[in-house]
Structures are given as structure tokens and as C-alpha cells.
Coordinates of C-alpha atoms and ligand atoms in Angstrom, one line a residue:
Chain Q
M1 CA -37.1 -26.2 58.8
N2 CA -37.2 -25.2 55.0
A3 CA -36.5 -21.5 56.1
I4 CA -33.4 -22.5 58.1
T5 CA -31.8 -24.8 55.3
H6 CA -32.4 -21.7 53.0
H7 CA -30.9 -19.5 55.6
N8 CA -27.8 -21.6 55.9
A9 CA -27.4 -21.7 52.2
I10 CA -27.2 -18.0 52.3
V11 CA -24.8 -17.8 54.9
A12 CA -22.6 -20.3 53.2
D13 CA -22.8 -18.1 50.0
R14 CA -21.8 -15.1 51.8
G15 CA -18.8 -16.9 53.4
A16 CA -17.7 -18.0 49.9
S17 CA -18.0 -14.5 48.4
G18 CA -14.7 -13.4 49.8
A19 CA -15.9 -10.7 52.4
P20 CA -13.2 -10.4 54.9
P21 CA -13.9 -12.5 58.1
V22 CA -15.1 -10.5 61.2
L23 CA -13.1 -12.7 63.4
E24 CA -9.8 -14.5 62.8
V25 CA -8.1 -17.0 65.3
E26 CA -4.7 -17.5 64.0
R27 CA -2.5 -20.2 65.5
I28 CA -3.5 -19.9 69.1
S29 CA -1.7 -22.0 71.7
K30 CA -2.2 -22.2 75.3
H31 CA -0.3 -24.0 78.0
F32 CA -1.4 -24.0 81.6
G33 CA 1.7 -25.0 83.2
G34 CA 2.9 -28.4 81.5
F35 CA -0.6 -28.9 80.2
C36 CA -1.4 -28.0 76.6
A37 CA -5.1 -26.8 76.5
L38 CA -4.8 -25.4 72.8
N39 CA -2.3 -26.3 70.1
D40 CA -2.0 -24.4 67.1
V41 CA -5.6 -23.5 66.7
S42 CA -7.0 -21.3 63.7
L43 CA -10.5 -20.6 62.7
S44 CA -12.5 -17.8 61.2
V45 CA -15.9 -16.4 61.2
P46 CA -17.1 -14.8 58.0
A47 CA -18.9 -11.6 58.2
G48 CA -22.6 -12.3 58.8
G49 CA -21.6 -16.1 59.3
L50 CA -23.0 -18.3 61.9
V51 CA -20.3 -20.8 62.9
G52 CA -20.7 -23.8 65.3
L53 CA -17.8 -25.1 67.6
I54 CA -18.1 -28.5 69.0
G55 CA -15.9 -31.0 70.7
P56 CA -15.8 -33.2 73.8
N57 CA -15.6 -31.9 77.2
G58 CA -12.2 -30.6 77.8
A59 CA -11.2 -30.0 74.2
G60 CA -10.5 -26.3 74.9
K61 CA -13.5 -24.6 73.4
S62 CA -14.4 -22.4 76.4
T63 CA -10.5 -21.7 77.0
L64 CA -10.5 -20.7 73.3
F65 CA -13.4 -18.2 73.9
S66 CA -11.6 -16.7 76.9
I67 CA -8.5 -16.1 74.7
I68 CA -10.6 -14.6 71.7
T69 CA -12.2 -12.3 73.9
G70 CA -9.1 -11.3 76.1
F71 CA -10.0 -12.8 79.4
I72 CA -7.0 -15.3 79.1
A73 CA -3.7 -14.3 77.4
P74 CA -2.7 -17.0 74.8
S75 CA 0.9 -18.6 74.9
E76 CA 1.1 -18.0 71.1
G77 CA -1.1 -16.7 68.3
T78 CA -3.1 -13.7 67.3
I79 CA -6.7 -12.6 67.2
R80 CA -8.1 -10.3 64.6
L81 CA -11.4 -8.6 64.6
R82 CA -12.5 -7.1 61.3
G83 CA -8.9 -7.5 60.0
S84 CA -7.1 -5.6 63.0
P85 CA -5.3 -7.4 65.7
V86 CA -6.9 -7.0 69.1
D87 CA -4.2 -9.0 71.2
T88 CA -3.2 -5.9 73.3
L89 CA -6.9 -5.1 74.1
S90 CA -8.2 -5.7 77.5
P91 CA -11.7 -7.7 77.6
F92 CA -13.7 -4.6 78.0
A93 CA -12.1 -2.9 75.1
R94 CA -13.0 -6.0 72.9
A95 CA -16.2 -5.9 73.9
R96 CA -16.6 -2.2 73.1
A97 CA -15.0 -3.0 69.6
G98 CA -18.0 -5.2 68.8
M99 CA -17.1 -8.6 70.1
V100 CA -18.9 -10.1 73.0
R101 CA -19.5 -13.6 74.6
T102 CA -21.4 -15.3 77.1
F103 CA -20.2 -17.6 79.6
Q104 CA -20.8 -21.4 79.9
V105 CA -22.1 -20.9 83.6
P106 CA -24.2 -17.8 83.1
R107 CA -22.7 -14.7 84.8
E108 CA -26.0 -12.6 85.6
F109 CA -25.8 -9.7 87.8
S110 CA -27.6 -11.7 90.5
H111 CA -28.8 -8.8 92.7
L112 CA -30.1 -6.5 89.7
S113 CA -33.3 -7.2 88.0
V114 CA -33.5 -8.4 84.5
R115 CA -34.2 -4.9 83.1
E116 CA -31.4 -3.7 85.5
N117 CA -29.2 -6.1 83.9
L118 CA -29.8 -5.2 80.3
M119 CA -29.7 -1.3 81.2
A120 CA -26.1 -1.9 82.6
A121 CA -25.0 -3.1 79.2
I122 CA -25.9 -0.1 77.0
P123 CA -22.7 1.6 76.3
D124 CA -21.6 5.3 76.6
Q125 CA -23.9 6.2 79.4
A126 CA -23.5 9.8 81.0
G127 CA -24.9 8.7 84.2
E128 CA -22.1 6.3 84.6
H129 CA -19.6 9.3 85.2
L130 CA -19.7 10.9 88.5
F131 CA -19.2 14.4 87.1
D132 CA -22.0 14.0 84.7
L133 CA -24.3 12.3 87.3
F134 CA -24.1 15.7 89.4
F135 CA -23.6 18.2 86.8
K136 CA -25.7 16.9 83.8
P137 CA -28.9 15.4 85.4
Q138 CA -30.8 16.3 82.4
Q139 CA -28.6 14.3 79.9
V140 CA -28.5 11.4 82.4
R141 CA -32.3 11.3 82.6
I142 CA -32.8 11.5 78.9
Q143 CA -30.5 8.6 78.4
E144 CA -32.2 6.6 81.2
E145 CA -35.4 7.1 79.4
Q146 CA -33.9 6.4 75.8
G147 CA -32.1 3.1 77.3
A148 CA -35.4 2.1 79.0
A149 CA -36.9 1.9 75.7
L150 CA -34.2 -0.2 74.3
V151 CA -34.3 -2.5 77.1
E152 CA -38.0 -3.0 76.4
E153 CA -37.1 -3.9 72.9
T154 CA -34.9 -6.5 74.1
V155 CA -37.2 -7.6 76.7
D156 CA -40.1 -8.2 74.1
F157 CA -37.7 -9.7 71.5
L158 CA -36.4 -12.4 74.2
K159 CA -40.0 -12.8 75.8
L160 CA -38.7 -11.7 79.1
K161 CA -41.6 -9.3 80.2
R162 CA -43.0 -11.8 82.8
I163 CA -39.5 -11.9 84.6
A164 CA -38.3 -8.5 83.8
D165 CA -38.4 -7.2 87.4
L166 CA -37.1 -10.2 89.1
P167 CA -33.8 -10.2 90.4
A168 CA -31.6 -12.3 88.1
V169 CA -30.6 -14.6 90.9
K170 CA -34.3 -16.0 90.9
L171 CA -34.2 -17.0 87.2
S172 CA -33.8 -20.6 85.9
G173 CA -30.7 -21.6 84.2
G174 CA -32.3 -21.3 80.7
Q175 CA -33.8 -17.7 81.6
K176 CA -30.1 -16.8 82.7
K177 CA -28.8 -17.9 79.3
L178 CA -31.5 -15.8 77.5
L179 CA -30.8 -12.8 79.9
E180 CA -26.7 -13.3 79.1
L181 CA -27.8 -13.1 75.3
G182 CA -29.9 -9.9 75.9
R183 CA -27.2 -8.4 77.8
V184 CA -24.6 -8.9 75.0
L185 CA -27.1 -7.5 72.6
M186 CA -27.6 -4.4 74.6
T187 CA -24.0 -3.6 73.6
R188 CA -24.8 -3.4 69.8
P189 CA -22.1 -6.2 69.0
S190 CA -21.1 -7.2 65.4
V191 CA -20.1 -10.7 66.5
I192 CA -21.4 -12.7 69.6
L193 CA -19.6 -15.9 70.9
L194 CA -22.0 -18.1 72.7
D195 CA -20.6 -20.6 75.2
E196 CA -23.4 -23.6 75.3
P197 CA -26.4 -21.4 74.9
F198 CA -28.6 -24.5 75.1
S199 CA -27.4 -26.2 78.0
G200 CA -30.0 -26.6 80.8
V201 CA -32.6 -25.0 78.5
N202 CA -35.8 -26.8 77.9
P203 CA -36.5 -27.9 74.2
V204 CA -39.2 -25.1 73.8
L205 CA -36.9 -22.5 75.0
I206 CA -34.2 -23.9 72.6
A207 CA -36.3 -23.6 69.7
E208 CA -37.0 -20.0 70.8
I209 CA -33.4 -19.2 71.1
I210 CA -32.5 -20.7 67.8
D211 CA -35.1 -18.6 66.2
R212 CA -33.8 -15.5 67.8
I213 CA -30.2 -16.1 66.9
I214 CA -31.4 -16.6 63.3
E215 CA -33.2 -13.4 63.3
L216 CA -30.2 -11.5 65.0
N217 CA -27.9 -13.2 62.1
E218 CA -30.2 -11.9 59.2
R219 CA -29.8 -8.5 60.9
G220 CA -26.0 -8.7 60.4
I221 CA -24.7 -9.9 63.5
S222 CA -22.2 -12.9 63.2
F223 CA -22.0 -15.9 65.8
L224 CA -19.6 -18.4 66.9
V225 CA -21.5 -21.0 68.9
I226 CA -20.1 -23.7 71.3
E227 CA -22.8 -26.3 71.6
H228 CA -23.0 -29.9 72.8
D229 CA -26.7 -30.3 71.5
L230 CA -25.6 -31.4 67.8
E231 CA -29.4 -31.5 66.6
A232 CA -29.7 -28.0 67.7
L233 CA -26.6 -26.9 66.4
T234 CA -26.9 -28.3 62.8
R235 CA -30.2 -26.7 62.5
L236 CA -28.6 -23.2 63.5
V237 CA -25.0 -23.2 61.7
G238 CA -23.8 -23.1 58.3
R239 CA -20.3 -24.1 59.0
L240 CA -18.9 -26.5 61.8
T241 CA -15.5 -26.6 63.4
V242 CA -14.7 -29.6 65.6
M243 CA -11.9 -29.7 68.3
D244 CA -10.5 -32.5 70.5
Y245 CA -7.5 -32.3 72.7
G246 CA -6.8 -28.7 72.0
T247 CA -6.5 -29.0 68.1
V248 CA -9.0 -28.4 65.4
I249 CA -9.8 -31.9 63.8
A250 CA -12.4 -31.1 61.3
E251 CA -14.1 -28.0 59.8
G252 CA -16.8 -27.4 57.0
A253 CA -20.4 -27.9 56.4
P254 CA -22.0 -29.8 59.2
Q255 CA -23.1 -32.7 57.2
A256 CA -19.7 -33.4 55.9
V257 CA -18.2 -32.8 59.1
L258 CA -20.2 -35.2 61.0
A259 CA -19.6 -37.8 58.6
D260 CA -16.0 -37.5 58.9
A261 CA -14.4 -40.5 60.5
R262 CA -12.0 -38.8 62.9
V263 CA -14.9 -36.6 64.3
R264 CA -17.1 -39.6 64.7
A265 CA -14.5 -41.3 66.7
A266 CA -13.6 -38.3 68.9
Y267 CA -16.9 -36.9 69.2
L268 CA -19.6 -39.4 68.9
G269 CA -17.6 -41.8 70.9
G270 CA -17.1 -44.7 68.4
P271 CA -15.8 -45.8 65.1
A272 CA -17.4 -44.7 61.9
Chain O
M1 CA -26.9 16.4 130.1
D2 CA -27.5 18.5 126.9
A3 CA -23.7 18.8 126.5
Y4 CA -23.4 15.0 126.8
L5 CA -26.1 14.5 124.4
A6 CA -24.5 16.9 121.8
A7 CA -21.1 15.1 122.1
I8 CA -22.5 11.7 121.6
V9 CA -24.4 13.0 118.6
S10 CA -21.4 14.8 117.3
V11 CA -19.4 11.8 117.4
M12 CA -22.0 9.8 115.8
L13 CA -22.4 12.2 113.0
I14 CA -18.6 11.8 112.4
Y15 CA -19.0 7.9 112.3
V16 CA -21.9 8.1 110.0
L17 CA -19.8 9.8 107.5
L18 CA -17.1 6.9 107.8
A19 CA -20.0 4.4 107.5
L20 CA -21.2 6.1 104.5
G21 CA -17.9 5.8 102.9
L22 CA -17.6 2.2 103.9
T23 CA -21.2 1.8 102.4
L24 CA -20.1 2.9 98.9
Q25 CA -17.1 1.0 98.9
Y26 CA -18.0 -2.3 100.5
G27 CA -22.0 -2.2 100.7
L28 CA -22.4 -0.9 97.0
T29 CA -19.2 -2.2 95.2
G30 CA -18.0 -5.2 97.4
L31 CA -14.5 -3.5 98.1
I32 CA -13.3 -4.6 101.3
N33 CA -11.4 -1.9 102.8
F34 CA -10.0 -2.6 106.3
G35 CA -8.1 0.9 106.2
M36 CA -10.8 3.4 106.8
V37 CA -9.0 4.7 109.7
G38 CA -5.9 5.5 107.6
F39 CA -7.8 7.8 105.4
F40 CA -9.7 9.3 108.5
A41 CA -6.1 10.0 109.9
I42 CA -4.8 11.5 106.8
G43 CA -8.0 13.7 106.8
A44 CA -7.5 14.7 110.4
Y45 CA -3.9 15.8 110.1
T46 CA -4.1 17.5 106.9
S47 CA -6.9 19.8 108.1
A48 CA -5.2 20.0 111.7
L49 CA -2.0 21.2 110.1
L50 CA -3.4 23.5 107.5
A51 CA -5.8 25.1 110.0
L52 CA -2.8 25.6 112.5
H53 CA -0.8 27.4 110.0
G54 CA -3.7 29.7 109.4
V55 CA -5.8 28.3 106.5
P56 CA -9.7 28.8 107.3
V57 CA -11.3 25.4 108.6
V58 CA -13.7 25.4 105.7
L59 CA -10.8 25.3 103.3
S60 CA -8.6 22.9 105.4
V61 CA -11.6 20.5 105.6
A62 CA -11.9 20.5 101.8
A63 CA -8.2 20.1 101.4
A64 CA -8.4 16.9 103.9
A65 CA -11.0 15.6 101.3
V66 CA -8.7 16.1 98.5
V67 CA -5.6 14.6 100.1
A68 CA -7.4 11.6 101.5
G69 CA -9.1 11.1 98.1
I70 CA -5.6 11.3 96.3
S71 CA -4.0 8.8 98.6
A72 CA -6.5 6.2 97.9
W73 CA -5.3 6.5 94.2
P74 CA -2.4 4.0 94.7
I75 CA -4.5 1.8 96.8
G76 CA -7.1 1.7 94.2
L77 CA -4.4 0.8 91.7
A78 CA -3.4 -2.1 94.0
S79 CA -6.9 -3.3 94.0
L80 CA -6.8 -3.9 90.3
R81 CA -4.1 -6.6 90.5
L82 CA -5.2 -8.1 93.7
R83 CA -7.8 -10.6 94.9
D84 CA -10.4 -9.3 97.3
D85 CA -8.6 -10.9 100.4
Y86 CA -5.3 -9.7 99.5
F87 CA -6.7 -6.3 98.9
A88 CA -8.1 -6.2 102.3
I89 CA -4.9 -6.8 103.7
V90 CA -3.1 -4.4 101.8
T91 CA -5.9 -1.7 103.1
L92 CA -5.2 -2.8 106.6
G93 CA -1.4 -2.4 106.1
F94 CA -1.8 1.0 104.6
A95 CA -3.4 2.2 107.7
E96 CA -1.0 1.0 109.9
I97 CA 1.9 2.6 107.6
V98 CA -0.2 5.9 108.1
R99 CA -0.4 5.7 111.8
L100 CA 3.5 4.7 112.0
T101 CA 4.3 7.7 109.6
L102 CA 2.2 10.0 111.8
T103 CA 4.2 8.8 115.0
S104 CA 7.6 8.7 113.3
E105 CA 7.6 12.1 111.3
K106 CA 7.8 14.3 114.4
W107 CA 8.8 17.3 112.1
L108 CA 5.4 17.5 110.7
T109 CA 3.3 15.9 113.0
N110 CA 4.9 16.2 116.5
G111 CA 5.1 12.6 116.8
V112 CA 3.3 10.8 119.9
Q113 CA 2.6 14.1 121.5
G114 CA 0.1 15.0 118.7
L115 CA -1.1 18.3 117.7
S116 CA -3.1 20.3 120.2
R117 CA -5.0 23.7 120.1
I118 CA -6.4 22.7 116.7
P119 CA -9.1 25.5 115.7
P120 CA -12.4 24.3 116.6
I121 CA -15.4 23.8 114.1
Y122 CA -17.1 26.8 115.6
E123 CA -15.4 29.2 118.2
G124 CA -17.5 29.6 121.1
T125 CA -18.2 27.6 124.5
G126 CA -21.3 26.5 126.2
T127 CA -24.3 24.4 125.1
A128 CA -25.2 26.9 122.5
A129 CA -21.8 26.4 120.6
A130 CA -22.1 22.8 120.9
F131 CA -25.5 22.8 119.2
V132 CA -24.0 24.9 116.4
I133 CA -21.4 22.3 116.1
V134 CA -24.0 19.6 116.0
A135 CA -25.8 21.5 113.4
I136 CA -22.8 22.1 111.1
L137 CA -21.9 18.3 111.4
L138 CA -25.5 17.3 110.5
A139 CA -25.5 19.7 107.4
V140 CA -22.3 17.8 106.3
T141 CA -23.7 14.4 107.0
V142 CA -27.1 15.1 105.2
A143 CA -25.2 16.2 102.2
A144 CA -23.0 13.0 102.1
I145 CA -26.3 11.0 102.5
F146 CA -27.8 12.8 99.4
L147 CA -24.4 12.1 97.6
I148 CA -24.2 8.6 98.4
H149 CA -27.9 8.0 97.6
R150 CA -27.8 9.6 94.5
V151 CA -24.7 7.4 93.5
A152 CA -26.5 4.3 94.5
H153 CA -29.6 5.1 92.7
S154 CA -27.9 5.8 89.2
P155 CA -26.5 4.3 86.2
F156 CA -23.1 4.4 88.1
G157 CA -24.6 2.7 91.1
R158 CA -25.9 0.1 88.6
I159 CA -22.4 -0.7 87.3
I160 CA -20.8 -0.9 90.8
A161 CA -23.6 -3.3 91.8
A162 CA -22.6 -5.2 88.9
I163 CA -19.1 -5.3 89.7
R164 CA -20.2 -6.5 93.2
D165 CA -22.0 -9.4 91.6
N166 CA -19.5 -10.4 89.0
E167 CA -16.5 -8.5 87.7
E168 CA -15.8 -10.3 84.6
A169 CA -19.3 -10.2 83.3
V170 CA -18.9 -6.2 83.7
Q171 CA -15.9 -6.6 81.3
A172 CA -17.8 -8.6 79.1
I173 CA -20.4 -6.0 78.5
G174 CA -17.7 -3.6 77.5
K175 CA -17.1 -1.5 80.9
D176 CA -14.0 -1.2 82.7
P177 CA -14.4 -2.0 86.2
A178 CA -11.0 -0.6 87.2
R179 CA -12.4 3.0 86.6
F180 CA -15.4 2.5 88.7
K181 CA -13.4 1.0 91.5
I182 CA -10.8 3.7 91.7
Q183 CA -13.3 6.4 91.5
V184 CA -15.3 4.5 94.7
L185 CA -12.2 4.4 96.6
V186 CA -11.3 7.8 95.9
V187 CA -14.9 9.3 96.7
G188 CA -15.3 6.9 100.0
S189 CA -11.8 7.8 101.2
A190 CA -12.4 11.6 100.7
L191 CA -15.6 11.0 102.8
A192 CA -13.2 9.7 105.5
G193 CA -10.8 12.5 105.2
I194 CA -13.7 14.8 105.6
A195 CA -14.9 12.9 108.8
G196 CA -11.2 12.8 110.1
A197 CA -10.9 16.6 109.5
L198 CA -14.4 17.2 111.3
Y199 CA -12.9 15.0 114.2
A200 CA -9.7 16.9 114.5
H201 CA -11.6 20.2 114.8
Y202 CA -14.1 18.8 117.0
V203 CA -11.6 17.3 119.5
T204 CA -9.2 19.9 118.9
Y205 CA -6.4 17.6 120.0
I206 CA -5.1 14.4 118.0
V207 CA -2.5 12.0 118.8
P208 CA -1.5 8.9 116.4
E209 CA -3.2 6.5 118.9
Q210 CA -6.6 7.5 118.2
F211 CA -6.3 6.2 114.7
V212 CA -5.7 2.5 115.4
A213 CA -7.5 -0.3 113.6
L214 CA -10.5 -0.6 116.2
A215 CA -12.1 2.6 114.8
T216 CA -12.2 0.8 111.3
F217 CA -13.9 -2.3 112.9
Y218 CA -16.4 0.0 114.6
V219 CA -17.2 1.4 111.2
W220 CA -17.5 -2.1 109.9
M221 CA -19.8 -3.0 112.9
A222 CA -22.1 -0.1 112.2
V223 CA -22.3 -1.0 108.7
I224 CA -23.0 -4.7 109.3
M225 CA -25.5 -4.1 112.0
G226 CA -27.2 -1.4 109.8
G227 CA -27.5 -3.5 106.8
V228 CA -24.8 -3.7 104.2
G229 CA -25.5 -1.8 100.9
R230 CA -28.0 0.4 102.6
V231 CA -27.5 4.1 102.9
S232 CA -30.1 4.2 105.8
G233 CA -28.3 1.3 107.1
A234 CA -25.2 3.3 107.8
V235 CA -27.1 5.8 109.8
V236 CA -29.0 3.2 111.8
G237 CA -26.1 1.1 112.3
T238 CA -24.0 3.8 113.7
A239 CA -26.7 4.7 116.1
I240 CA -26.9 1.2 117.2
L241 CA -23.2 1.1 117.7
M242 CA -23.3 4.4 119.7
F243 CA -26.0 3.0 121.8
F244 CA -23.8 0.0 122.8
L245 CA -20.6 1.9 123.1
E246 CA -22.1 4.8 125.2
G247 CA -24.4 2.2 127.0
S248 CA -21.6 0.1 128.1
R249 CA -20.0 3.2 129.5
F250 CA -22.7 3.4 132.0
L251 CA -21.9 -0.1 133.0
G252 CA -19.0 1.2 135.0
D253 CA -21.5 3.2 137.2
F254 CA -23.2 0.0 138.4
L255 CA -19.9 -2.1 138.6
P256 CA -17.6 0.2 140.7
W257 CA -15.1 -2.4 141.3
I258 CA -14.1 -2.8 137.6
S259 CA -11.2 -0.6 136.7
S260 CA -11.2 1.8 133.8
V261 CA -8.7 -0.3 131.8
Q262 CA -11.1 -3.3 132.3
M263 CA -13.9 -1.2 131.4
A264 CA -12.3 -0.4 128.1
S265 CA -12.1 -4.1 127.4
I266 CA -15.5 -4.8 128.3
R267 CA -17.0 -2.1 126.0
I268 CA -15.4 -3.7 123.2
G269 CA -16.8 -6.9 124.3
V270 CA -20.0 -5.4 124.5
V271 CA -20.0 -4.3 120.9
G272 CA -18.5 -7.4 119.7
L273 CA -21.3 -9.4 121.4
A274 CA -23.7 -7.1 119.8
L275 CA -22.2 -7.9 116.5
V276 CA -22.4 -11.6 117.2
L277 CA -26.1 -11.4 118.0
F278 CA -26.9 -9.3 114.9
T279 CA -25.1 -11.9 112.7
I280 CA -27.1 -14.6 114.3
Y281 CA -30.4 -13.1 114.6
R282 CA -30.4 -10.6 112.0
P283 CA -27.9 -11.1 109.5
Q284 CA -29.3 -8.7 107.1
G285 CA -28.7 -5.9 109.4
L286 CA -31.6 -3.8 110.7
M287 CA -32.2 -2.2 107.7
G288 CA -32.0 -5.1 105.5
D289 CA -29.2 -6.0 103.1
F290 CA -29.7 -5.7 99.6
T291 CA -27.6 -8.5 98.6
K292 CA -29.9 -11.0 100.6
R293 CA -33.2 -9.9 99.1
Ligands
LIG301 N1 -7.1 -22.1 84.3 C1 -6.7 -23.3 83.7 N2 -5.7 -24.0 84.6 C2 -5.3 -25.3 84.1 N3 -6.3 -26.1 83.1 C3 -7.2 -25.4 82.7 C4 -7.6 -24.0 83.1 N4 -8.6 -23.8 82.3 C5 -9.0 -24.9 81.6 N5 -8.1 -25.8 81.8 C6 -8.1 -27.2 81.2 O1 -8.1 -26.8 79.7 C7 -9.0 -28.0 79.3 C8 -10.0 -27.3 78.4 O2 -10.8 -26.8 79.2 P1 -12.2 -26.0 78.3 O3 -11.8 -25.0 77.6 O4 -13.0 -25.6 79.6 O5 -12.8 -27.2 77.7 P2 -14.3 -27.3 76.9 O6 -14.9 -25.9 77.1 O7 -14.0 -27.5 75.6 O8 -15.1 -28.3 77.6 C9 -9.5 -28.8 80.5 O9 -8.6 -30.0 80.5 C10 -9.2 -27.9 81.7 O10 -9.2 -28.6 82.6
LIG302 MG1 -16.6 -25.4 78.1

């Protein structure tokens, strides 16, 4: 626990030191027909930061993730990755640029094994081009071997060895969450957006995932994490943003934010 | 009897090529192409017309592959913007448009009269020639099996399987599903084009009415009975299809009071019944369906 508190302090320092944010969400609004799912939402993730995003069900958190990663077009606003707007980039191009997400409901490749799921996410594989597949078989083979070695690292890191050859459809909900984390790691991202990584995960595994995320963060990967499990989240993040009804209602250090009267009213379901 | 067997095997091998194309598109990638026969027709007419104008058959067949592949391009672009079910309808419509165009553009295709005296795959008559033709068709089919098998068990095959499972998740790991889908449609359609070309040179006489949607559904039946997503399933499924199609032909000998028109309907009925029985008793197909492991 001490190590984690210490870690949070480092993140807070880095955030305050004025390094440019890795991710900036600027005045995003989204209307679904007449329904306003997001209204003028802004937030940022400092380089090397670990930011939490909380809010009641239907607050617009997942919608915001989809807008940040390009799966849904915003009605208004801009997304910047390392200072450059990415609004015209498709989801896959944003992922290639280093910004990846997981989904609230895991989207594993159900008929591929865990290893194949991870292999699929390795960028720039010659074997994914039909020409190279038939005319550069040597290069394809070498890359497959190198890829398999990288996959083993991730399998070890996330402790997936026991299930590595199972088709992903056979995994438990928590294992699928881990697999999705592994899959985005294979893309060598600079910022990862996790949508409820602990939902449906048993407490032992939650502790594991928290450790892994902190380790990755210490290696320089930034995180934006949606989570309902407040206890888990406050162990993890150095900063918290709170949303309700499509707007940001509070932002700051976890303790201060959670003490905020509006947050308690909206999120904790009662007056302060 | 030898000639009859050679004929059945020849037709079967041509259907196997179509089934391999569909295995790539639907079995491996999940693209629902109800317009297979359209690309088959484009291949048949392209190769027939070129050969009738003196182009060697080897080159005209290659050209058929290219033209059929290229004509899949706009369909591929449509697939990017459409939901699966709408895309299926577009492919069905595409094949109908191809057939109606072949019927109406008489200056090029000779309309409903069709094209005759198309140069054969191999000049010669008798059983020996029939077996040479079988050998050529077999060589092409084996090459296609090798091709599809290699694609299925490759990094490319991994991504198209991923697309089949979840397209958005493929985008989420930084890969563009559009590129893969278009390539799969082009390659599968080129295979159908080759099948059509070989068919034209095999029967040496083609009319638009040979290219109706029923042919597409025969291919679908073969793939479903053989096992979706299995390269071996395309071969085995086509063999089963031919067994029922040809087997029901003999029914006519035992039931002489049935007219040939009724017989044609009965054949379709028999194949349909086979499909129904398969989906009830062996839904994964004979060789197994990788999506249901
Ligand atoms: N495609 C959509 N069309 C209409 N309404 C939507 C759509 N997607 C999300 N919503 C609505 O937007 C609101 C925010 O949803 P969501 O972002 O999933 O919330 P959260 O992740 O915070 O629980 C919800 O009321 C939801 O019903
Ligand atoms: Mg959500």
C-alpha cells in the first residue's frame, strides 16, 4: 500500500511539472437525436499519468471513450494526442498512433486462442500482406517467431500461461478483461483507455491487474481508467475525474474529489 | 461410364473452386456473398470472348481472374459501409445485374443466344481427352486449395478470423478491416472468375440462363454441408452436393412417370432436403465448423 501511495505522489508531481499532456479532450459534446449524452466535456491525461474516470451508470463515460478513440464521431469538440488533433483519424489509425482502448463488455476474438489473440495485435506484420505472404515467406516466418516470443512475454506478464491455448470464448469474464489488456499491450501503446477493467473480476485478480497497471505505468504508459470499484480505483490513480449526466462535475486528487458534496450526492447516492 | 464419371468430376472440380472462394469470403472472414455466380459469369464471359477472339485459353483464363477480381472492388467498397445483411442483398443484386447485362448487351454477349464454339480447355475427343481435362482442372483446384490453405493458416488468416469474430476489436488493435475485406472479396471473386472461365471452356457453350442465383446457393450448400471455414469442407461438401445432384438424376430412371421438368424440381428438393438434414443432424458440417469448436 505504501508503494502505491508513493507511486501516486510521483504521478502527481509529473503532472504538475508542466510536461505536455498525452491526451486532451477538449469541449466534447455528443447528441444522440434529442438526447445529450455528453455536454462540453474536457479532461486531460498528463504524460505518464494515471487518471480515473468515475460516474454513475449512463453518465457518458463509455461514450466518451468511443469518441476519444474514434469509434463515435462527436457533435462538437476536439481530441488531441500528444498535442496533435486526431479528429480526422479512423479508430485503427488512432490505435496505430499509440492510443488504444478496451471495451466495457470484452471483445475477445472468440475463436482464436489467447496466444492468437495476442499475436493478432502485433503491428506491421509482413504476413498480413498477401504479397509478402507468398513472396517473402522467410521474412514472414522470422516475424512470426519474434512475435511468438513477444507474446510469451505478455503471457508471462499477465499470468495467462495456463489458458494460453484455449479459445478465448472459453475464458471467464475476468480472464477476458486481462486478455484485452494484453492485446492492447501488444500494440506498444503510449496511452491506454480501460473501460471498467475490474468489473466481473474476482478480488485476487483485481489486485493482480492493479499491480500490472502500475508496473506498465512505471514503464511510461499513460492510463485513463473508467471504474465503478472506487476502492480499487483510489488505490490505482493519482487523479480522478467525475462525470454525471454527460458533464464533468469534479476533478482532482481522489481524496479531495470524493469528499466533494456534489460528487457524494451524484455518485455515492446521498447528501454529504 | 468413364466419360460420365469424367464429366461429373470436372463439374465437381469447378464447383470446388467456387466453394473455396466462398470459404475464404464467408468461412474465414464472415462476408456473406450471395452473388458468387455473378463473378462466375464474369469469368466465363471474359474468357470465352477473349478466346473466341484468338487469345490463348491460358491467357484468357488469367484475364478472367483479373476482371472478376476487379469487379469485386466496388462491391468491397460497398461492404465497408453496409451492415452484413444489407451487404448480402447487394451481392445478390449484383449477380442479377450481371446476368441481365449479359442478356441485354447483345453486341458483346450475343444476348440469350449466348456464345458457342468456345475453344475447349484441351483439344481432342474421346475418353483420353476427357481425362486430360480432368487432370488440368485438378491441377488448378489443387493450386487453389494450397493458396486458400496458406492464407487460412497465416497472419493474414488470423486477422480475417478476428474480423469474423469482432470487427471493431480489430480496429481497436490498429488494423484496418477494410483492407482485409476488400482483398478477400477480390481474391475469392478471382477464384470464382477462374471457375467460370474453366466452365465456359469445358461446356464450350454459355448462355445467361446458366448463371442464375441457384448456382450460388449450390455453392453455399456445399460449404455448409462440408463445414464452414474448413478448406477440406469445401471439397467434401462439394462431393456431397454432387452426390445428391447426380443421385437424384437417377431417380428419374426408377420413376418413369415423372416428367423432366418435374425432375428438375425434385433434384432441387432433394438437395434442399439434404441441407435441412445436415443442419439438423450435423450443423457443423461433415468436416466440422471452426466457429463451433
Ligand atoms: N448509440 C447510442 N444511441 C443513443 N443513446 C446512446 C447511445 N450510446 C449511448 N447512449 C446513451 O448515452 C448515455 C451514456 O451511456 P454510456 O456512455 O454507456 O454511459 P456510462 O459508460 O457512463 O455508463 C446513456 O444514457 C446511453 O443510453
Ligand atoms: Mg460504460
